[in-house]
Coordinates of C-alpha atoms and ligand atoms in Angstrom, one line a residue:
M1 CA 11.7 18.4 38.7
A2 CA 9.9 16.2 36.2
E3 CA 10.0 12.5 37.0
Y4 CA 10.9 11.6 33.5
D5 CA 13.0 13.2 30.7
F6 CA 10.0 13.3 28.4
D7 CA 6.2 12.9 28.6
L8 CA 6.4 10.8 25.4
I9 CA 9.1 9.0 23.5
T10 CA 8.1 7.7 20.1
L11 CA 10.1 5.0 18.4
G12 CA 10.1 5.6 14.6
A13 CA 9.6 8.8 12.7
G14 CA 7.4 7.4 9.9
S15 CA 3.8 8.3 9.1
G16 CA 2.4 7.3 12.5
G17 CA 5.4 8.4 14.6
V18 CA 5.7 11.9 13.1
R19 CA 1.9 12.6 13.3
A20 CA 1.7 11.4 17.0
S21 CA 4.8 13.2 18.1
R22 CA 3.8 16.5 16.5
L23 CA 0.3 16.4 17.9
A24 CA 1.5 15.5 21.4
A25 CA 4.0 18.3 21.3
Q26 CA 1.4 20.8 20.1
A27 CA -0.7 19.7 23.0
G28 CA 2.1 20.9 25.3
K29 CA 3.8 17.6 26.0
R30 CA 7.6 17.1 26.1
V31 CA 8.2 14.8 23.2
A32 CA 11.2 13.0 21.7
V33 CA 11.2 10.8 18.6
V34 CA 13.8 8.2 17.8
E35 CA 14.7 7.5 14.1
E36 CA 17.4 5.2 12.8
S37 CA 17.0 6.0 9.1
R38 CA 15.3 8.9 7.3
V39 CA 12.6 11.1 8.9
G40 CA 9.4 10.4 6.9
G41 CA 9.6 6.6 7.2
T42 CA 8.5 4.0 4.7
C43 CA 5.7 5.9 3.0
V44 CA 7.7 9.0 2.2
M45 CA 11.2 7.5 1.7
R46 CA 10.6 3.9 0.5
G47 CA 6.9 3.5 -0.2
C48 CA 3.9 5.4 -1.4
V49 CA 5.6 8.6 -2.5
P50 CA 8.6 7.3 -4.6
K51 CA 6.4 4.5 -5.9
K52 CA 3.7 6.8 -7.1
L53 CA 6.3 9.2 -8.7
L54 CA 7.6 6.2 -10.7
V55 CA 4.1 5.1 -11.6
M56 CA 3.4 8.6 -12.9
G57 CA 6.7 8.7 -14.7
A58 CA 5.9 5.3 -16.3
H59 CA 2.4 6.4 -17.3
F60 CA 3.7 8.9 -19.8
A61 CA 4.8 5.9 -22.0
E62 CA 1.1 5.1 -22.5
D63 CA 0.0 8.7 -22.7
L64 CA 2.5 9.4 -25.5
T65 CA 1.2 6.5 -27.5
D66 CA -2.4 7.5 -26.9
A67 CA -1.8 11.1 -27.9
Q68 CA -1.4 10.0 -31.5
G69 CA -5.0 9.0 -31.7
Y70 CA -5.8 12.6 -30.7
G71 CA -3.8 14.1 -33.6
W72 CA -0.4 14.5 -32.0
D73 CA 2.7 13.6 -33.9
I74 CA 5.1 12.7 -31.2
G75 CA 8.2 12.1 -33.3
Q76 CA 11.3 10.4 -31.7
V77 CA 10.9 10.0 -28.0
S78 CA 13.3 8.7 -25.4
F79 CA 13.3 8.0 -21.8
D80 CA 16.0 8.6 -19.2
W81 CA 15.7 6.3 -16.2
A82 CA 18.6 8.0 -14.4
R83 CA 16.9 11.4 -14.7
L84 CA 13.6 10.1 -13.3
I85 CA 15.5 8.5 -10.3
A86 CA 17.4 11.7 -9.7
A87 CA 14.3 13.9 -9.8
K88 CA 12.5 11.5 -7.5
N89 CA 15.5 11.6 -5.1
A90 CA 15.5 15.4 -5.1
E91 CA 11.8 15.3 -4.1
L92 CA 12.4 12.8 -1.3
H93 CA 15.2 15.0 0.0
R94 CA 12.8 18.0 0.0
L95 CA 10.2 16.0 1.8
E96 CA 12.6 14.7 4.4
G97 CA 13.4 18.4 5.1
V98 CA 9.7 19.2 5.4
Y99 CA 9.1 16.4 7.9
T100 CA 12.2 17.3 9.9
R101 CA 11.1 20.9 10.1
I102 CA 7.6 19.9 11.1
L103 CA 9.1 18.1 14.1
R104 CA 11.5 20.8 15.0
D105 CA 8.9 23.6 14.7
S106 CA 6.5 21.7 16.9
G107 CA 9.2 21.4 19.6
V108 CA 9.9 17.6 19.2
T109 CA 13.4 16.4 20.0
L110 CA 14.8 14.2 17.3
L111 CA 17.1 11.4 18.6
E112 CA 19.0 9.9 15.7
G113 CA 19.9 6.2 16.0
R114 CA 18.4 2.9 16.7
G115 CA 16.2 2.9 19.8
R116 CA 15.4 0.0 22.1
L117 CA 13.6 -0.4 25.4
A118 CA 15.7 -0.9 28.4
D119 CA 12.6 -1.1 30.5
N120 CA 9.0 0.1 30.1
H121 CA 9.9 3.7 30.8
T122 CA 13.5 3.8 29.4
V123 CA 14.6 4.0 25.8
E124 CA 18.3 3.6 24.9
V125 CA 19.6 5.3 21.8
A126 CA 23.3 5.1 20.8
G127 CA 24.3 4.2 24.4
V128 CA 22.3 7.0 26.0
R129 CA 19.3 6.3 28.1
Y130 CA 16.2 8.5 28.1
T131 CA 13.1 8.1 30.2
A132 CA 9.4 8.8 29.4
A133 CA 6.1 8.5 31.1
T134 CA 4.6 7.1 27.8
I135 CA 6.2 5.2 25.0
L136 CA 4.8 4.9 21.5
V137 CA 6.1 2.1 19.2
A138 CA 5.7 3.2 15.6
T139 CA 8.6 1.3 14.0
G140 CA 6.7 0.1 10.9
A141 CA 7.5 -3.0 8.9
R142 CA 10.2 -4.4 6.6
P143 CA 10.1 -6.6 3.5
H144 CA 9.9 -10.3 4.2
L145 CA 11.8 -12.8 2.0
P146 CA 11.0 -16.5 2.1
K147 CA 13.8 -19.0 2.4
V148 CA 14.7 -20.0 -1.1
P149 CA 18.2 -21.1 -2.3
G150 CA 19.7 -18.0 -4.0
I151 CA 17.3 -15.5 -2.3
E152 CA 20.4 -13.3 -1.7
Y153 CA 20.2 -12.4 -5.5
A154 CA 16.7 -11.0 -5.1
I155 CA 15.9 -7.4 -4.3
T156 CA 12.9 -5.9 -2.5
S157 CA 10.9 -2.8 -3.1
N158 CA 13.5 -0.8 -1.1
E159 CA 16.2 -1.4 -3.8
A160 CA 13.7 -1.4 -6.7
L161 CA 13.1 2.3 -6.1
D162 CA 16.8 3.1 -6.5
L163 CA 18.1 1.0 -9.4
M164 CA 21.0 2.5 -11.4
Q165 CA 19.4 1.4 -14.7
L166 CA 16.2 0.0 -16.0
P167 CA 16.4 -3.8 -16.4
E168 CA 15.4 -5.5 -19.6
R169 CA 13.8 -8.6 -18.1
V170 CA 12.2 -8.6 -14.6
A171 CA 10.9 -11.5 -12.6
V172 CA 8.4 -10.3 -9.9
V173 CA 7.6 -12.8 -7.3
G174 CA 4.3 -12.2 -5.4
G175 CA 0.8 -11.0 -6.4
G176 CA 0.1 -8.4 -3.7
Y177 CA 0.0 -4.6 -3.8
I178 CA 3.8 -4.1 -4.2
A179 CA 4.2 -6.8 -6.8
V180 CA 1.5 -5.5 -9.2
E181 CA 2.6 -1.9 -8.7
F182 CA 6.2 -2.6 -9.7
A183 CA 5.2 -5.0 -12.5
G184 CA 3.2 -2.1 -13.9
I185 CA 6.1 0.4 -13.6
F186 CA 8.7 -1.9 -15.3
N187 CA 6.3 -3.1 -18.0
A188 CA 5.2 0.4 -19.0
L189 CA 8.8 1.5 -19.3
G190 CA 9.6 -1.3 -21.7
A191 CA 10.9 -4.2 -19.6
H192 CA 9.7 -7.7 -20.1
V193 CA 7.9 -8.6 -16.9
V194 CA 7.0 -12.1 -15.7
Q195 CA 5.0 -12.2 -12.5
V196 CA 5.2 -15.4 -10.5
L197 CA 2.2 -16.2 -8.3
R198 CA 1.9 -19.0 -5.9
G199 CA -1.9 -18.5 -6.0
D200 CA -4.4 -18.6 -8.9
T201 CA -4.5 -14.9 -9.4
L202 CA -3.4 -11.4 -8.2
L203 CA -4.5 -9.5 -5.1
R204 CA -5.8 -12.1 -2.7
G205 CA -8.6 -10.6 -0.6
F206 CA -9.8 -8.2 -3.3
D207 CA -13.1 -8.7 -5.1
Q208 CA -12.9 -11.6 -7.5
D209 CA -14.0 -9.6 -10.5
V210 CA -11.4 -7.0 -9.7
R211 CA -8.7 -9.7 -9.5
I212 CA -9.8 -11.2 -12.8
A213 CA -10.1 -7.8 -14.6
L214 CA -6.8 -6.5 -13.4
A215 CA -5.0 -9.7 -14.5
E216 CA -6.6 -9.5 -17.9
E217 CA -5.6 -5.8 -18.3
M218 CA -2.1 -6.4 -17.2
I219 CA -1.7 -9.3 -19.5
G220 CA -3.2 -7.1 -22.3
K221 CA -0.4 -4.6 -21.6
G222 CA 2.3 -7.3 -21.9
V223 CA 2.9 -8.6 -18.4
E224 CA 3.3 -12.4 -18.4
I225 CA 1.6 -14.0 -15.4
R226 CA 2.7 -17.5 -14.2
R227 CA 0.0 -18.8 -11.9
E228 CA 0.2 -21.4 -9.2
T229 CA 4.0 -21.4 -9.5
S230 CA 6.7 -21.1 -6.9
V231 CA 10.4 -20.5 -7.2
R232 CA 12.6 -23.4 -6.2
S233 CA 15.9 -21.7 -6.5
I234 CA 17.7 -18.7 -8.0
E235 CA 21.1 -18.9 -9.7
K236 CA 23.4 -16.2 -10.9
G237 CA 24.5 -16.7 -14.5
T238 CA 26.9 -14.8 -16.7
K239 CA 24.1 -12.6 -17.8
G240 CA 21.4 -12.2 -15.2
Y241 CA 19.7 -14.8 -13.1
S242 CA 17.9 -18.1 -13.7
L243 CA 14.9 -19.0 -11.6
L244 CA 14.0 -22.7 -11.4
L245 CA 10.2 -22.9 -11.1
S246 CA 8.0 -25.5 -9.5
D247 CA 6.8 -26.6 -13.0
S248 CA 10.5 -27.4 -13.7
E249 CA 10.8 -24.6 -16.2
S250 CA 13.5 -21.9 -15.9
L251 CA 12.9 -18.2 -16.0
H252 CA 15.7 -15.9 -17.0
A253 CA 15.8 -12.3 -15.7
D254 CA 18.1 -9.4 -15.2
L255 CA 16.3 -8.4 -12.0
V256 CA 14.5 -10.6 -9.4
L257 CA 12.1 -8.6 -7.3
Y258 CA 10.5 -10.3 -4.3
A259 CA 7.3 -8.7 -3.0
T260 CA 6.2 -11.4 -0.7
G261 CA 4.8 -9.4 2.2
R262 CA 6.2 -7.5 5.1
R263 CA 6.9 -8.2 8.8
P264 CA 6.6 -5.8 11.8
N265 CA 9.9 -4.2 13.0
T266 CA 9.9 -5.5 16.6
D267 CA 13.1 -7.7 16.6
G268 CA 15.6 -6.6 19.2
L269 CA 13.4 -3.7 20.5
G270 CA 13.2 -5.1 24.0
L271 CA 9.4 -5.2 23.8
A272 CA 8.8 -8.8 25.0
E273 CA 11.3 -8.2 27.8
A274 CA 9.3 -5.2 28.9
G275 CA 6.1 -7.4 28.9
V276 CA 4.6 -6.1 25.7
G277 CA 2.5 -8.8 24.0
L278 CA 3.4 -9.7 20.4
D279 CA 1.5 -12.0 18.0
D280 CA 3.1 -14.9 16.2
Q281 CA 4.4 -12.6 13.4
G282 CA 5.9 -10.3 15.9
A283 CA 3.3 -7.5 15.6
V284 CA 2.5 -5.6 18.8
T285 CA -1.0 -6.6 20.0
V286 CA -3.0 -3.6 21.0
D287 CA -6.6 -2.8 22.1
T288 CA -8.9 -0.6 20.1
F289 CA -7.2 2.5 21.5
S290 CA -3.7 1.2 20.4
R291 CA -2.6 0.5 24.0
S292 CA -0.4 -2.6 24.3
S293 CA -0.5 -5.1 27.2
V294 CA 1.8 -2.7 29.2
D295 CA -0.2 0.3 30.4
N296 CA 2.2 3.0 29.4
I297 CA 3.3 1.5 26.0
W298 CA 1.2 2.1 22.9
A299 CA 1.7 1.1 19.3
V300 CA 0.4 2.5 16.0
G301 CA 0.8 1.8 12.3
D302 CA 2.3 -1.2 10.5
V303 CA 4.0 -2.5 13.6
T304 CA 0.6 -3.5 14.8
S305 CA -0.4 -5.2 11.5
R306 CA -4.0 -4.0 11.5
L307 CA -4.4 -2.3 8.1
N308 CA -1.0 -1.4 6.8
L309 CA -1.8 1.8 5.0
T310 CA -0.5 5.3 5.6
P311 CA -3.8 7.0 6.3
V312 CA -4.6 4.3 8.8
A313 CA -1.3 4.9 10.6
L314 CA -2.1 8.6 10.7
A315 CA -5.6 8.0 12.0
E316 CA -4.3 5.6 14.7
A317 CA -1.7 8.2 15.7
Q318 CA -4.2 10.9 16.0
A319 CA -6.5 8.7 18.1
F320 CA -3.6 7.8 20.3
V321 CA -2.9 11.4 21.1
A322 CA -6.6 12.1 21.8
T323 CA -6.8 9.1 24.1
A324 CA -3.5 9.4 26.0
F325 CA -3.1 13.2 26.2
L326 CA -6.3 15.0 25.5
G327 CA -8.7 13.1 27.7
R328 CA -10.8 12.0 24.7
P329 CA -10.6 8.2 24.4
T330 CA -10.8 7.6 20.7
A331 CA -10.8 4.2 18.9
V332 CA -10.1 4.2 15.2
D333 CA -13.0 2.7 13.2
H334 CA -11.2 0.6 10.5
A335 CA -14.5 -0.4 8.8
N336 CA -14.9 0.8 5.2
T337 CA -11.3 1.9 4.9
P338 CA -10.8 2.6 1.2
S339 CA -7.6 1.6 -0.5
A340 CA -6.0 1.7 -3.9
V341 CA -3.5 -0.2 -5.8
F342 CA -1.5 1.9 -8.2
S343 CA -1.2 -0.8 -10.7
M344 CA -1.7 -0.2 -14.4
P345 CA -4.6 0.2 -14.6
P346 CA -5.2 1.2 -11.0
V347 CA -7.6 -0.4 -8.6
G348 CA -9.8 1.5 -6.0
T349 CA -11.9 -0.3 -3.5
V350 CA -14.0 0.3 -0.4
G351 CA -16.2 -2.0 1.7
M352 CA -17.1 -5.6 1.3
T353 CA -16.3 -7.8 -1.5
E354 CA -19.0 -10.0 -3.0
T355 CA -17.6 -13.1 -1.5
A356 CA -17.2 -11.6 1.9
A357 CA -20.8 -10.4 1.9
R358 CA -22.1 -13.8 0.9
R359 CA -19.8 -15.4 3.5
H360 CA -21.4 -13.2 6.1
G361 CA -24.7 -14.6 5.0
L362 CA -25.9 -11.3 3.7
S363 CA -28.5 -11.2 1.0
I364 CA -27.1 -9.0 -1.7
D365 CA -27.6 -7.6 -5.1
V366 CA -24.6 -7.1 -7.3
Y367 CA -24.3 -4.4 -10.0
L368 CA -21.5 -4.6 -12.5
S369 CA -20.4 -2.6 -15.5
R370 CA -17.5 -3.2 -17.8
F371 CA -17.0 -0.5 -20.5
R372 CA -14.3 1.2 -22.6
P373 CA -13.7 4.6 -21.1
M374 CA -14.1 7.5 -23.5
R375 CA -10.4 8.4 -23.5
N376 CA -9.5 5.0 -24.9
T377 CA -11.8 5.3 -27.9
L378 CA -9.7 7.8 -30.0
A379 CA -6.6 6.3 -28.5
G380 CA -7.6 2.9 -30.0
R381 CA -6.8 1.3 -26.6
D382 CA -8.8 -1.8 -25.8
E383 CA -8.5 -1.5 -22.0
R384 CA -11.8 -1.7 -20.2
T385 CA -12.9 -0.3 -16.9
L386 CA -14.7 -2.4 -14.3
M387 CA -17.1 -1.0 -11.7
K388 CA -18.9 -3.1 -9.2
M389 CA -21.3 -2.3 -6.4
I390 CA -22.5 -4.7 -3.7
V391 CA -25.9 -3.7 -2.2
E392 CA -27.6 -5.3 0.8
R393 CA -31.1 -6.4 -0.3
G394 CA -33.9 -4.9 1.7
S395 CA -31.9 -2.2 3.5
E396 CA -30.5 -1.1 0.1
R397 CA -27.3 -0.2 1.9
V398 CA -24.2 0.0 -0.3
L399 CA -21.8 -2.5 1.2
G400 CA -18.9 -2.2 -1.2
I401 CA -17.7 -0.5 -4.4
H402 CA -14.8 -1.8 -6.4
M403 CA -13.2 -0.4 -9.5
V404 CA -10.4 -1.2 -12.0
G405 CA -9.6 1.6 -14.4
P406 CA -8.2 5.1 -14.9
D407 CA -8.7 7.3 -11.9
A408 CA -10.1 4.5 -9.8
P409 CA -8.3 5.7 -6.6
E410 CA -9.6 9.3 -7.1
I411 CA -13.1 8.1 -7.7
I412 CA -13.3 5.7 -4.9
Q413 CA -12.1 8.2 -2.3
G414 CA -15.3 10.2 -2.9
F415 CA -17.5 7.2 -2.8
A416 CA -15.8 6.1 0.5
V417 CA -17.4 9.1 2.2
A418 CA -20.8 7.9 1.0
L419 CA -20.2 4.4 2.4
K420 CA -19.0 5.9 5.7
C421 CA -22.3 7.8 5.8
G422 CA -24.3 4.6 5.2
A423 CA -25.5 5.5 1.7
T424 CA -28.2 3.4 0.1
K425 CA -28.4 2.5 -3.5
S426 CA -31.4 4.8 -4.0
Q427 CA -29.4 7.7 -2.6
V428 CA -26.6 6.9 -5.0
D429 CA -29.1 6.7 -7.8
A430 CA -30.6 10.0 -6.8
T431 CA -27.3 11.7 -7.2
I432 CA -26.9 13.4 -10.6
G433 CA -23.8 12.4 -12.5
I434 CA -21.1 14.6 -13.9
H435 CA -21.0 14.1 -17.7
P436 CA -18.9 13.0 -19.4
T437 CA -16.9 11.1 -16.8
A438 CA -16.3 7.5 -15.9
A439 CA -17.5 8.1 -12.3
E440 CA -21.0 8.9 -13.5
E441 CA -21.4 5.2 -14.3
L442 CA -21.5 4.5 -10.6
V443 CA -24.6 6.7 -10.1
T444 CA -26.3 5.1 -13.1
L445 CA -25.8 1.4 -12.4
R446 CA -29.2 -0.1 -13.1
D447 CA -28.8 -3.8 -14.1
R448 CA -28.5 -6.3 -11.3
C449 CA -26.3 -9.3 -12.0
P450 CA -28.0 -12.6 -11.9
D451 CA -27.2 -14.4 -8.6
P452 CA -23.9 -16.3 -9.5
A453 CA -23.1 -19.7 -8.3
S454 CA -21.1 -19.3 -5.1
E455 CA -17.5 -18.8 -6.1
L456 CA -14.5 -18.7 -3.9
E457 CA -12.3 -15.6 -4.3
E458 CA -9.8 -16.0 -1.5
Ligands
FAD1 P1 6.9 3.5 8.8 O1 6.5 4.6 7.9 O2 7.5 2.3 8.3 O3 7.9 4.2 9.9 C1 8.6 3.5 10.8 C2 9.9 4.2 11.1 O4 10.5 3.6 12.2 C3 10.9 4.1 9.9 O5 11.4 5.4 9.6 C4 12.0 3.2 10.5 O6 13.3 3.6 10.0 C5 11.9 3.6 12.0 N1 12.5 2.5 12.9 C6 12.2 1.2 12.9 N2 12.8 0.6 13.9 C7 13.4 1.6 14.6 C8 14.2 1.6 15.8 N3 14.4 0.5 16.5 N4 14.7 2.8 16.2 C9 14.5 3.9 15.5 N5 13.7 4.0 14.4 C10 13.2 2.8 14.0 N6 0.4 2.9 1.9 C11 -0.6 3.6 1.4 O7 -1.5 4.0 2.1 N7 -0.5 4.0 0.0 C12 0.5 3.6 -0.8 O8 0.4 3.9 -2.0 C13 1.5 2.8 -0.2 N8 2.5 2.3 -1.0 C14 3.5 1.6 -0.5 C15 4.5 1.2 -1.3 C16 5.6 0.4 -0.8 C17 6.7 0.0 -1.7 C18 5.6 0.1 0.6 C19 6.7 -0.7 1.2 C20 4.5 0.5 1.4 C21 3.5 1.3 0.9 N9 2.4 1.7 1.7 C22 1.4 2.4 1.1 C23 2.4 1.3 3.1 C24 2.8 2.5 4.0 O9 4.1 2.9 3.6 C25 2.8 2.1 5.5 O10 1.5 1.6 5.8 C26 3.2 3.3 6.4 O11 4.5 3.8 6.0 C27 3.2 2.9 7.8 O12 3.6 3.9 8.6 P2 4.3 3.6 10.1 O13 4.4 4.9 10.8 O14 3.5 2.5 10.7 O15 5.7 3.0 9.7
NDP2 P1 0.9 -8.4 0.3 O1 0.5 -9.0 1.6 O2 -0.1 -7.4 -0.3 O3 1.2 -9.5 -0.8 C1 2.1 -10.5 -0.6 C2 2.2 -11.4 -1.8 O4 3.3 -12.3 -1.7 C3 0.9 -12.2 -2.0 O5 0.6 -12.3 -3.3 C4 1.3 -13.6 -1.4 O6 0.7 -14.6 -2.0 C5 2.8 -13.6 -1.8 N1 3.6 -14.4 -1.0 C6 3.7 -14.4 0.4 N2 4.6 -15.3 0.8 C7 5.1 -15.9 -0.3 C8 6.0 -17.0 -0.6 N3 6.7 -17.6 0.4 N4 6.3 -17.3 -1.9 C9 5.6 -16.8 -2.9 N5 4.7 -15.8 -2.7 C10 4.5 -15.4 -1.4 O7 2.3 -7.7 0.6 P2 3.1 -6.6 -0.2 O8 4.5 -7.0 0.2 O9 2.8 -6.5 -1.6 O10 2.7 -5.3 0.5 C11 2.7 -5.2 1.9 C12 1.6 -4.3 2.4 O11 2.0 -2.9 2.2 C13 0.3 -4.4 1.7 O12 -0.5 -5.4 2.2 C14 -0.3 -3.1 2.0 O13 -0.9 -3.1 3.3 C15 0.9 -2.1 2.0 N6 1.0 -1.5 0.6 C16 0.0 -0.7 0.2 C17 0.0 -0.1 -1.0 C18 -1.1 0.8 -1.4 O14 -1.9 1.2 -0.6 N7 -1.2 1.1 -2.7 C19 1.1 -0.3 -1.9 C20 2.1 -1.2 -1.4 C21 2.1 -1.7 -0.2 P3 -0.8 -15.1 -1.5 O15 -1.7 -14.2 -2.1 O16 -0.8 -16.5 -2.1 O17 -0.7 -15.1 0.0

């Protein structure tokens, strides 16, 4: 008889949990996964997927306008928010079924309910105890709201994806990924959006030119950005909400969306009691193989707060299974992880920013191009694309590529392979472009920027 009920119990059936559970089961392990909400987790149910569907839905507003420059008479158009939300929900329902079937077909037992550790080999779900040799914590993260009087009137990205109707005036607090993505969605669909930033501009940590270019383009599309401003209080009025700002002005909105970061889901999990080390934000501290301070407890994905992106959670899950069950110790290399912000226009980025390279004392050349993409010419749209490449002087190695403009996420995904392979600028230059595309600009960047005075971007 087996010593434990399962070889592996995974807490959380999100991106990391589903991938790890499926692969471990396919490797012949007896696996259970515990999920308290919907199988698929944040990315599929409350994140990447519904967000991108709304971004795509919102983009048609611009596309319909631009089509007129190409000879189309559009006539009377209208938009039905409820129909978009219903279509999005039907797709999420389909995906939830797909993920549930993936688990079932791989032989994974789904335990529905909230799980917590009773000890380092025992998980309790709905009053029932299950034991396992190995435990994987993949419980993700949740929105974090600062303590502000009236914060109970604010919503987070969870609710923003399921509004009954499109608000007319939206206040978005925060300047990170989620804030700029939702500002873009609501603005494109016709709402008046005011984005309130405590910092000087959007997307802290991104390349400074990207941050400036994105803010310019968003303002050009109608988003109002209030910089170096914080919210003192939120009050509910007869029509909407009033936000009292740090400059003593008031901002009126029908919807207040806070996108002020996320915190790991570790509260009440029994981790500390089992001896699992947590950092000061509650994230599980792990080694490069995703093993926690307790030998048989591992953690992957957002709950470890390394790089909170779905493909990273998937890679960590895969590496965990290789290490723990397949006899192939595998550490995920987080270097040069590409990422995209599905703002309007979108951002794609891989590798070092200019500031980070200079801070590391590297001697670099910077190539930058700002141009009006061909599509915008007949459309009469002023929006400009930005492309920037950071190259190490001497070795000629490409250290970073950053882009703001249509298709940036798709373009940067390909260049990320080149960076992973250690591409040099001359190899990029030797690559023949595809014409006419925006991406070809990256293989024809010739003019070095003059060395700028050192400028702080973060
Ligand atoms: P999750 O996917 O969060 O899964 C954790 C699961 O654990 C959840 O299903 C939760 O219900 C469950 N759980 C938690 N506690 C318990 C418990 N005690 N018992 C049982 N179950 C529990 N990333 C991208 O790469 N691209 C994007 O475009 C993108 N867009 C995003 C948009 C939004 C609005 C948000 C919020 C996030 C976005 N992300 C995006 C980030 C991405 O969603 C996460 O990095 C990813 O989901 C992390 O996967 P995970 O497995 O670590 O956790
Ligand atoms: P981010 O960490 O990206 O941004 C948080 C923002 O909130 C920052 O602008 C920050 O300001 C601001 N902020 C934090 N605390 C306060 C406060 N008390 N008052 C006012 N502003 C505050 O978090 P998000 O919530 O946007 O997203 C969480 C993570 O989810 C992302 O970091 C990313 O890993 C992932 N994600 C990825 C996406 C993608 O891949 N496209 C899309 C969405 C999410 P400051 O800059 O001054 O610190």
